[in-house]
PDB file of C-alpha atoms in Angstrom:
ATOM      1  CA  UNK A   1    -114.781  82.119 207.094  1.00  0.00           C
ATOM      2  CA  UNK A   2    -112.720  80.657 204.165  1.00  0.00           C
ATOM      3  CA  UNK A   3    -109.012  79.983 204.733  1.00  0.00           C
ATOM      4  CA  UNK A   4    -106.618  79.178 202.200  1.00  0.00           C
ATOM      5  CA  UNK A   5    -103.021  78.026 202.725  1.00  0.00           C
ATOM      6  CA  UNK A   6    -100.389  77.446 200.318  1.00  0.00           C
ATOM      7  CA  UNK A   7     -97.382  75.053 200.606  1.00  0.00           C
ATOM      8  CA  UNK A   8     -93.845  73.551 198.333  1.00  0.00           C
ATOM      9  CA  UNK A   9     -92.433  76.940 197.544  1.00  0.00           C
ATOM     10  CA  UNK A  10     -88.718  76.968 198.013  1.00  0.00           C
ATOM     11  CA  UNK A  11     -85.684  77.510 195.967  1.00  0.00           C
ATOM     12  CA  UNK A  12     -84.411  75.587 193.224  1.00  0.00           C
ATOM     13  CA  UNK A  13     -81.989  75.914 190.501  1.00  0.00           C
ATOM     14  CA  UNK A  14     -83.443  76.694 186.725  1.00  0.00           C
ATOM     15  CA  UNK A  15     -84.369  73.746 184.729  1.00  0.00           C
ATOM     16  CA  UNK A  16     -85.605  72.311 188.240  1.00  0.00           C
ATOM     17  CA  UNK A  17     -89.097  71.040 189.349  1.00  0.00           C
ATOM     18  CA  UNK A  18     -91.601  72.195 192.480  1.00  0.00           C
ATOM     19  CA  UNK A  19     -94.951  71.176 193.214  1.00  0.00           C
ATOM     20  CA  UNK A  20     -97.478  73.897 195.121  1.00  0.00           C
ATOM     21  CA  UNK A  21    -100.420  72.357 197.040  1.00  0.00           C
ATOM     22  CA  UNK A  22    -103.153  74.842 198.272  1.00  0.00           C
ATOM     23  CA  UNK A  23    -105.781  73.464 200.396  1.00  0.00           C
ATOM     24  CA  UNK A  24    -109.152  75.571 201.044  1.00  0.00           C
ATOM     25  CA  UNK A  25    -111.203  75.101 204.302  1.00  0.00           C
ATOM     26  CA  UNK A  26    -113.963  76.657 206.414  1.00  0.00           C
ATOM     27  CA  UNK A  27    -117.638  76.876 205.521  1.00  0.00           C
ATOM     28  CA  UNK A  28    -118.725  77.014 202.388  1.00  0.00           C
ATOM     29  CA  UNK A  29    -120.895  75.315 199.695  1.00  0.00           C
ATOM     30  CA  UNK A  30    -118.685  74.214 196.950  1.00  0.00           C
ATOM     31  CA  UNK A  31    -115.647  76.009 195.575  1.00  0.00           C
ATOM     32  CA  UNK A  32    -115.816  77.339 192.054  1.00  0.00           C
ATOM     33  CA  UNK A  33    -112.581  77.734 189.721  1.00  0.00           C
ATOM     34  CA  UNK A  34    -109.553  77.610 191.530  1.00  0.00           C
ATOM     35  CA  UNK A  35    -106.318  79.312 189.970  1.00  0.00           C
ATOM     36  CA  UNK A  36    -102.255  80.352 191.051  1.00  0.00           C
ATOM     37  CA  UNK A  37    -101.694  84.237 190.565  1.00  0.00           C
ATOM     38  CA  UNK A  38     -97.877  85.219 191.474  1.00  0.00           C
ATOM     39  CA  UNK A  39     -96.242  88.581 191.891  1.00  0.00           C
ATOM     40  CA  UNK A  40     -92.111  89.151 191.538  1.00  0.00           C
ATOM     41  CA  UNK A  41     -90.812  91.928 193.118  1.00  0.00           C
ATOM     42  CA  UNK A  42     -91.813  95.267 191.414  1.00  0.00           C
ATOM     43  CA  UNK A  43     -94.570  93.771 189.218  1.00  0.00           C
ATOM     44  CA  UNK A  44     -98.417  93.316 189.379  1.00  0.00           C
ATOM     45  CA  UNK A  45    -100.000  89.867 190.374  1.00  0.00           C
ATOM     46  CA  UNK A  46    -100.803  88.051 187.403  1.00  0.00           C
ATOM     47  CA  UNK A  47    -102.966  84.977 186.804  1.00  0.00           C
ATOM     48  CA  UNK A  48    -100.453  81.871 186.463  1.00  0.00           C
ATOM     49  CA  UNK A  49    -103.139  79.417 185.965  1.00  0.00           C
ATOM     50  CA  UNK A  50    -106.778  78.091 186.715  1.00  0.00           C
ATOM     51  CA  UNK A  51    -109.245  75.514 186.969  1.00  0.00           C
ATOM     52  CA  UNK A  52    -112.821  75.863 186.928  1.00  0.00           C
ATOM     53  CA  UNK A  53    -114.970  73.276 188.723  1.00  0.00           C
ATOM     54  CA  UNK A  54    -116.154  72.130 185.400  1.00  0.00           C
ATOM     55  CA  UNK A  55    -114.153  73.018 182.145  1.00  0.00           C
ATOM     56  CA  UNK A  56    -111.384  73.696 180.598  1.00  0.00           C
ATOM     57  CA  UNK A  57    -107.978  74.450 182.849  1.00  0.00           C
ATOM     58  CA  UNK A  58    -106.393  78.348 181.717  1.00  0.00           C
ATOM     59  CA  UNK A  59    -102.497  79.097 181.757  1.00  0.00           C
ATOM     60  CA  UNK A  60    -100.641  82.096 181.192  1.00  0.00           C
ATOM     61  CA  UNK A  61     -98.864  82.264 177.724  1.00  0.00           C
ATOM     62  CA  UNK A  62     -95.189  82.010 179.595  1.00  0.00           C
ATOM     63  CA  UNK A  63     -95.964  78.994 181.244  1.00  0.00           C
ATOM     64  CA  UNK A  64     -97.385  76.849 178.863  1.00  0.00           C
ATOM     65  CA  UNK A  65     -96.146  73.835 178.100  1.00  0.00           C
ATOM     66  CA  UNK A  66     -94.082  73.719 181.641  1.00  0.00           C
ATOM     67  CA  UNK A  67     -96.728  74.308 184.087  1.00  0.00           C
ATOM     68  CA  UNK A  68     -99.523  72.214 184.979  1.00  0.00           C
ATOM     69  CA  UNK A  69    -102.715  72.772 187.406  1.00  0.00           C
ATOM     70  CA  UNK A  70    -104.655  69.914 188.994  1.00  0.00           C
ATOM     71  CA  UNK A  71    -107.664  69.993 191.521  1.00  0.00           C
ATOM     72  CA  UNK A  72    -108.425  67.247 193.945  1.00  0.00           C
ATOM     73  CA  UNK A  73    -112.217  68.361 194.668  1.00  0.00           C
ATOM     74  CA  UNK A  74    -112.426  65.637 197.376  1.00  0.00           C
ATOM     75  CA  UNK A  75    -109.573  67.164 199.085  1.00  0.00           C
ATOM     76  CA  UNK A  76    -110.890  71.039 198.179  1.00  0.00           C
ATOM     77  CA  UNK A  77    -106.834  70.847 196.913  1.00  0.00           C
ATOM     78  CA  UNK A  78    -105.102  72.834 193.306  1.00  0.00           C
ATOM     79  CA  UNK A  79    -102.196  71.718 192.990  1.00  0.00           C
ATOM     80  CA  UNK A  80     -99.338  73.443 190.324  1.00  0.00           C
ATOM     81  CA  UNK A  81     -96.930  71.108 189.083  1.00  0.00           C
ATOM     82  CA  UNK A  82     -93.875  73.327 187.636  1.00  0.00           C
ATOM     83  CA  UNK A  83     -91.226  71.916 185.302  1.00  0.00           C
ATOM     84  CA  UNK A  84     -88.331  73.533 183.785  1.00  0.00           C
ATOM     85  CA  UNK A  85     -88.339  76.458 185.584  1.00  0.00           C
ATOM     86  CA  UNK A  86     -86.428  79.561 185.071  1.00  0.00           C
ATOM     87  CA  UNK A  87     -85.360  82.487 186.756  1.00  0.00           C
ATOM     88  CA  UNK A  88     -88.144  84.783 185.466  1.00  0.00           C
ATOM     89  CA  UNK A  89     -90.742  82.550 187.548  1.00  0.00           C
ATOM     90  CA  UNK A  90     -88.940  83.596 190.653  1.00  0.00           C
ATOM     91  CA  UNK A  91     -92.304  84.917 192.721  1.00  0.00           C
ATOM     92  CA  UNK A  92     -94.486  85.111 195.621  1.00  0.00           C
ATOM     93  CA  UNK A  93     -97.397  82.214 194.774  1.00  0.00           C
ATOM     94  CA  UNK A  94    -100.880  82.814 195.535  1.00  0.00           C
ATOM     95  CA  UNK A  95    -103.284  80.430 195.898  1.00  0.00           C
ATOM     96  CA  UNK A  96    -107.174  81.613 195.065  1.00  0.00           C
ATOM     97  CA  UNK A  97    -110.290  79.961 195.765  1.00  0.00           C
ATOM     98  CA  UNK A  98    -114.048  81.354 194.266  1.00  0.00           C
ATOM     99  CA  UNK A  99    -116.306  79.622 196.829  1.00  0.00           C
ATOM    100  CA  UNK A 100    -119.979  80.452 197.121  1.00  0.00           C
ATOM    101  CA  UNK A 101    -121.981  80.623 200.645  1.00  0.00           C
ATOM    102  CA  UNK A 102    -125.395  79.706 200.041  1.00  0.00           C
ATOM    103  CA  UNK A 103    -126.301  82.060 197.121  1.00  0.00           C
ATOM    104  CA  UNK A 104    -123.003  84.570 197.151  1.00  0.00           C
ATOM    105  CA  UNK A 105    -119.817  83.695 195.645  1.00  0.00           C
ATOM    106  CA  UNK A 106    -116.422  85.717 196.629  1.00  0.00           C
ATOM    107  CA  UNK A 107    -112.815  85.217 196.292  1.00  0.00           C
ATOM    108  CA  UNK A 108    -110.413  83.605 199.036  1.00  0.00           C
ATOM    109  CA  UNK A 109    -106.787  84.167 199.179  1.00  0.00           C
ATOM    110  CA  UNK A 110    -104.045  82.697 200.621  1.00  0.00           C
ATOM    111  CA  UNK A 111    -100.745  84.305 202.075  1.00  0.00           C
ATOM    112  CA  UNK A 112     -98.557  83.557 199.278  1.00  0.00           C
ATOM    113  CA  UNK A 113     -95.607  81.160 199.516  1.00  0.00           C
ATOM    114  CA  UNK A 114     -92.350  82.089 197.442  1.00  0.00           C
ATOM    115  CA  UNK A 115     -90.184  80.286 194.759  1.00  0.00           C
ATOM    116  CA  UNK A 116     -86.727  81.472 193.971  1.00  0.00           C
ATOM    117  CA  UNK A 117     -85.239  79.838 190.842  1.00  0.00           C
ATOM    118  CA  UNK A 118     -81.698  80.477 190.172  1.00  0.00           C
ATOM    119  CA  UNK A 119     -79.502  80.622 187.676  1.00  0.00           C
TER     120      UNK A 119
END
């Protein structure tokens, strides 16, 4: 069993700052990439940002430049640092994790925290 909790959503006003930590635990072998999807109300989850184990990180095109994702592996910890936000970010946050057991790899989720940026 794989949990995976979130934490720093809140609200802030636009032009503001808010850090997201997500911390994976349980039993596994390593962790793969790790990544921050978000869904607003009314809209599909999209991917915000991730991090493989090894690589290059990813970003979606609207949060380039203001958004950045960091991985403590020692700490099996992402992190999303978010700068000049804006209203449009206003979501729930989800934290995922691709761990593998021994020689399977599947996808952990977390419950989400939310971030309200106003204007």
């Amino acid at each position: 069993q794989v949990h995976v909790v979130e934490s720093g959503g809140g609200l802030v006003q636009a032009g503001g700052s808010l850090r997201l930590s997500c911390v994976a635990s349980g039993i596994f072998n390593s962790i793969n990439a790790m990544g921050w999807y978000r869904q607003a109300p009314g809209k599909q989850r999209e991917l915000v940002a991730n991090i493989p184990s090894i690589g290059s990180t990813n970003y979606a095109d609207s949060v380039k430049g203001r958004f950045t994702i960091s991985r403590d592996n020692a700490k099996n910890t992402v992190y999303l640092e978010m700068n000049s936000l804006r209203p449009e970010d206003t979501a729930v946050y989800y934290c995922n994790a691709n761990v593998r057991v021994i020689a399977t790899s599947y996808e952990a989720w977390g419950q989400g925290t939310l971030v309200t940026v106003s204007s």
